[in-house]
Short mmCIF file of C-alpha atoms in Angstrom, two decimals:
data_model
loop_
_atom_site.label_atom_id
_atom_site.label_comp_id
_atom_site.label_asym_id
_atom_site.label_seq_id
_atom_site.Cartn_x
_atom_site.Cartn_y
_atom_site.Cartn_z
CA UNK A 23 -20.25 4.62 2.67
CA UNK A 24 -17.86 1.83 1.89
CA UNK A 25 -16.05 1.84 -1.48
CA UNK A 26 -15.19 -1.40 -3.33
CA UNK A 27 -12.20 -1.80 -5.53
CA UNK A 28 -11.70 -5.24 -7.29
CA UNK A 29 -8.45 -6.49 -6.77
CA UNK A 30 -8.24 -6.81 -10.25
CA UNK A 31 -8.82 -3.09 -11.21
CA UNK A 32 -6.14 -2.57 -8.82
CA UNK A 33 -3.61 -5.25 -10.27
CA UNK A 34 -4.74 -3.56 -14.17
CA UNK A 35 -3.91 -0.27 -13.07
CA UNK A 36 -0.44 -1.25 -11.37
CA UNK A 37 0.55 -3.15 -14.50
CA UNK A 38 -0.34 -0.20 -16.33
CA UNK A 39 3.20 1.09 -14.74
CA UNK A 40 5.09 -1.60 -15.88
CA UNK A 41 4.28 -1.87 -19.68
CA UNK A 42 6.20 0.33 -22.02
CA UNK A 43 3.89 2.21 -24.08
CA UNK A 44 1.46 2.34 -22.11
CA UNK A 45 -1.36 5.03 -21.78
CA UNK A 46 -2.89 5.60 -18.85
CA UNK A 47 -3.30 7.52 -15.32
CA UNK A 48 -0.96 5.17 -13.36
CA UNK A 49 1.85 5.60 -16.32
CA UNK A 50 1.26 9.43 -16.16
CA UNK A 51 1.53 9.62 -11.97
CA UNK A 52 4.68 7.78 -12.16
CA UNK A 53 6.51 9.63 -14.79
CA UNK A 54 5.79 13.16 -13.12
CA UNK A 55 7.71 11.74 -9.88
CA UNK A 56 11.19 9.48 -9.76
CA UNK A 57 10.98 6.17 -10.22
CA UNK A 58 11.85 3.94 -7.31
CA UNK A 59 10.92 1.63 -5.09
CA UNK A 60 8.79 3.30 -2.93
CA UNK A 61 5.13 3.17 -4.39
CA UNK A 62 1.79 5.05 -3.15
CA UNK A 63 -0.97 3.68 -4.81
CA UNK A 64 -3.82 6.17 -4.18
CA UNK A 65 -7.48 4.24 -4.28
CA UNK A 66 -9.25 7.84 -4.21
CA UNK A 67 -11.69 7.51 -7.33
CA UNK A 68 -9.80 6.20 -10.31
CA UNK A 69 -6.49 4.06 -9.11
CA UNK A 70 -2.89 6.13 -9.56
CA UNK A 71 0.55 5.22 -8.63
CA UNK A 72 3.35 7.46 -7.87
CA UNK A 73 6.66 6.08 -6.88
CA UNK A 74 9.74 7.71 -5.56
CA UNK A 75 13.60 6.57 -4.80
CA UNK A 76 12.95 7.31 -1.08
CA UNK A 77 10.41 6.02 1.41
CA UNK A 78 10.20 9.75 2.62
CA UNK A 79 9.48 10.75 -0.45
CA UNK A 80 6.88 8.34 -0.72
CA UNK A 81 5.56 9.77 2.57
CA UNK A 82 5.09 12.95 1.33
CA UNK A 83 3.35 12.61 -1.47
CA UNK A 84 0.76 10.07 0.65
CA UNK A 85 0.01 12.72 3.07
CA UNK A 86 0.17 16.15 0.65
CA UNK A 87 3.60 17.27 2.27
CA UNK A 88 2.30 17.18 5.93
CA UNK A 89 4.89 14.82 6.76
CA UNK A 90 8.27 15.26 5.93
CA UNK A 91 10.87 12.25 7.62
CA UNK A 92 14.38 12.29 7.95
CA UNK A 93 15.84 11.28 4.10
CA UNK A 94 17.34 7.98 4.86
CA UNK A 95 14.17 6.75 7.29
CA UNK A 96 12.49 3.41 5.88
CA UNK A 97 9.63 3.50 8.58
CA UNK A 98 6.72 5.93 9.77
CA UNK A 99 7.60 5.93 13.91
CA UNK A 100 7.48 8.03 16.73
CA UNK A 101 6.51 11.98 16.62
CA UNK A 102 6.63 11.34 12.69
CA UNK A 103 3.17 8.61 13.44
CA UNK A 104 1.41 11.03 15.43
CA UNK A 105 2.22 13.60 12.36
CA UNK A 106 0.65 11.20 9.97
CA UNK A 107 -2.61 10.10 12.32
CA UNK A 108 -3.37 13.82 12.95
CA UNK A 109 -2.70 14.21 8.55
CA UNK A 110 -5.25 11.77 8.37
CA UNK A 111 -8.00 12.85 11.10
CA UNK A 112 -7.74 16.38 9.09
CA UNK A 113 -7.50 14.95 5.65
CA UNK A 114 -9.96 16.19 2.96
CA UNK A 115 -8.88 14.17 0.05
CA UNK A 116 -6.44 11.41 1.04
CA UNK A 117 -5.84 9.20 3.77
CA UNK A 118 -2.89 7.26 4.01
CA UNK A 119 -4.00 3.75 5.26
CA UNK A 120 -0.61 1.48 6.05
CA UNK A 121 2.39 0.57 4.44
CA UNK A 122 3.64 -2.72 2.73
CA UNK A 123 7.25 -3.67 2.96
CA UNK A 124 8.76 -6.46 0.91
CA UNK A 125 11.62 -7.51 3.57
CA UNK A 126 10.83 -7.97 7.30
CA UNK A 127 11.06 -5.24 9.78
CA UNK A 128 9.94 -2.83 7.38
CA UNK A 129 12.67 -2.44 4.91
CA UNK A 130 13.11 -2.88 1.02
CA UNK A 131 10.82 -1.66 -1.04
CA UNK A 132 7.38 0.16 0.13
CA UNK A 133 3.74 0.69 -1.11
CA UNK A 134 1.92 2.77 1.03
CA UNK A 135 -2.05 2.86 0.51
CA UNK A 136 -4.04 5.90 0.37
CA UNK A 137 -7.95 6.28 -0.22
CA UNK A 138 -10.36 9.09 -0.12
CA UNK A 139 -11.20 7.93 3.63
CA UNK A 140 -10.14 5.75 6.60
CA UNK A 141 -11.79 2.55 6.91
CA UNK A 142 -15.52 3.06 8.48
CA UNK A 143 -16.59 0.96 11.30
CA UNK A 144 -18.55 -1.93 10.04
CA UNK A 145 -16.83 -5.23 9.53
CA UNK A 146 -17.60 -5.50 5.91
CA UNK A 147 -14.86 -5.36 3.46
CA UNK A 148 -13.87 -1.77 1.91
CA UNK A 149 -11.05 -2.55 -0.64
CA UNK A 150 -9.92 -5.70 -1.61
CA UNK A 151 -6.63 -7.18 -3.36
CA UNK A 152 -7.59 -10.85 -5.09
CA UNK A 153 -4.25 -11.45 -6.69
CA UNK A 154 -1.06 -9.69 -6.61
CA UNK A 155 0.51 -11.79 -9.46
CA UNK A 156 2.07 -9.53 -12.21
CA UNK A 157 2.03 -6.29 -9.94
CA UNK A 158 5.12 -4.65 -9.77
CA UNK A 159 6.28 -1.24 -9.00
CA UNK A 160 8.21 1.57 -11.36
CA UNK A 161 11.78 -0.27 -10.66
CA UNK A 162 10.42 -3.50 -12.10
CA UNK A 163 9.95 -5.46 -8.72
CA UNK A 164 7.20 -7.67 -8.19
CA UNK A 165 5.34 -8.31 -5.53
CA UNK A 166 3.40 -11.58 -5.28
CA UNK A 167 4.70 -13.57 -2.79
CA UNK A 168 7.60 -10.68 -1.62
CA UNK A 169 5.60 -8.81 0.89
CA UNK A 170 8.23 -9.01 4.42
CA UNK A 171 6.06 -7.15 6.82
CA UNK A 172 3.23 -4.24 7.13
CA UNK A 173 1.84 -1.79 9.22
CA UNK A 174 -1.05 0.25 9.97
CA UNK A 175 -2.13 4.06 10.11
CA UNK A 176 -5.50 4.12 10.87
CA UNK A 177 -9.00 2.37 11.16
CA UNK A 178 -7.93 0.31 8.66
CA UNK A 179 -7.90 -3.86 9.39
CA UNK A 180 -6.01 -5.45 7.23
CA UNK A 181 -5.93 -9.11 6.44
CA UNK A 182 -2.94 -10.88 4.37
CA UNK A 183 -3.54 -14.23 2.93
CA UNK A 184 -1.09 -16.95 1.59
CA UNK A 185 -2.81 -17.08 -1.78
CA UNK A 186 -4.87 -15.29 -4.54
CA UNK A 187 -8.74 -14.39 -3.68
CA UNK A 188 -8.42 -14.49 -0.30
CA UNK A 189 -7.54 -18.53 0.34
CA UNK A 190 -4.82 -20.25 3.32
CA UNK A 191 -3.24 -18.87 5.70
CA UNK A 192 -3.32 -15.57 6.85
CA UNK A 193 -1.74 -12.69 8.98
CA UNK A 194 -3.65 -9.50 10.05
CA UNK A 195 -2.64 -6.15 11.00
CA UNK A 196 0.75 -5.05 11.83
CA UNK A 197 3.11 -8.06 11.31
CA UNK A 198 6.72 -8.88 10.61
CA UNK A 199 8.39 -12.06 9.20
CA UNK A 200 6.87 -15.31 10.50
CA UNK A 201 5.08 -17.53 8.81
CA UNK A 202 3.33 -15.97 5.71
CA UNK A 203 6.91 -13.73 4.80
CA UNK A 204 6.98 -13.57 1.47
CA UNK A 205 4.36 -15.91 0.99
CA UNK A 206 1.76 -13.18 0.31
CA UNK A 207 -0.56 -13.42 -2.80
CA UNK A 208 -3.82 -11.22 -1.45
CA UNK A 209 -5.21 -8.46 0.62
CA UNK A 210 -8.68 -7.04 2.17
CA UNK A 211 -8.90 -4.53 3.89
CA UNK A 212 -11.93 -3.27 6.46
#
């Protein structure tokens, strides 16, 4: 079964984060963890954020604890990938599905994507992101037009366009720099 998020459900519950005084599940997942940088926004029924001052605490949280990296590591590689992949295969609730990274070669700041499931095989869309104006994580950044570089855990395909809904140029899967860094304004993912 695919599930559908509008990208602007997403973008609502992200700004959620960012407005003081604010009610709301996103405002409540953030509080209960530091506030950083790193970002997991988990798409698994309602959409919550949780952010953290390390990317390996970010990591944690994305895969319930089954992968712990070294405390100054800005990347998911070696033994540490295979860690997460088999986290996802035996996943019940969350799968974590890639990691955005607002400088190239995956550094800065982080949002890693979770979901109730990988991405099933049919080439329909499963989650979308129309417009990533105004969506910025606990430390204030935004990120329209800042994402560096990305990468990929699973079955997940994602595409990376130059503008909002999905329009000019565009960059899938795992990718660093080039053309569309920091030109980023949407996101679908299938």
């Amino acid at each position: 079964m695919n599930v559908r998020l509008a990208g602007v459900t997403a973008v609502t519950a992200l700004a959620l984060v960012t407005l003081p005084g604010t009610a709301g599940a996103a405002q409540a997942a953030t509080q209960s963890a530091d506030h950083g940088g790193h970002c997991v926004l988990d798409l698994t029924g309602r959409a919550r954020v949780s952010c953290f001052d390390t990317f390996s605490g970010a990591i944690a949280h994305a895969t319930g604890g089954k992968v712990r990296l070294p405390a100054g590591a800005t990347q998911v590689e070696g033994h540490y990938l295979t860690q997460l992949r088999q986290a996802n295969s035996a996943a019940l609730s969350s799968v974590a599905i890639g990691t955005l990274y607002n400088d190239a070669n995956r550094k800065g700041h982080s949002w890693t994507i979770t979901r109730s499931s990988d991405c099933d095989a049919d080439p329909d869309i499963d989650w979308t992101y129309s417009n990533l104006s105004g969506v910025k994580d606990a430390s204030g950044f935004d990120w329209n037009d800042e994402i560096g570089s990305a990468v990929q855990y699973g079955q997940c395909e994602a595409v990376y366009y130059e503008h909002s809904y999905f329009q000019g140029a565009r960059v899938s899967g795992d990718w660093s720099g080039g053309a569309l860094d920091d030109e980023v304004s949407s996101i679908a993912w299938s």
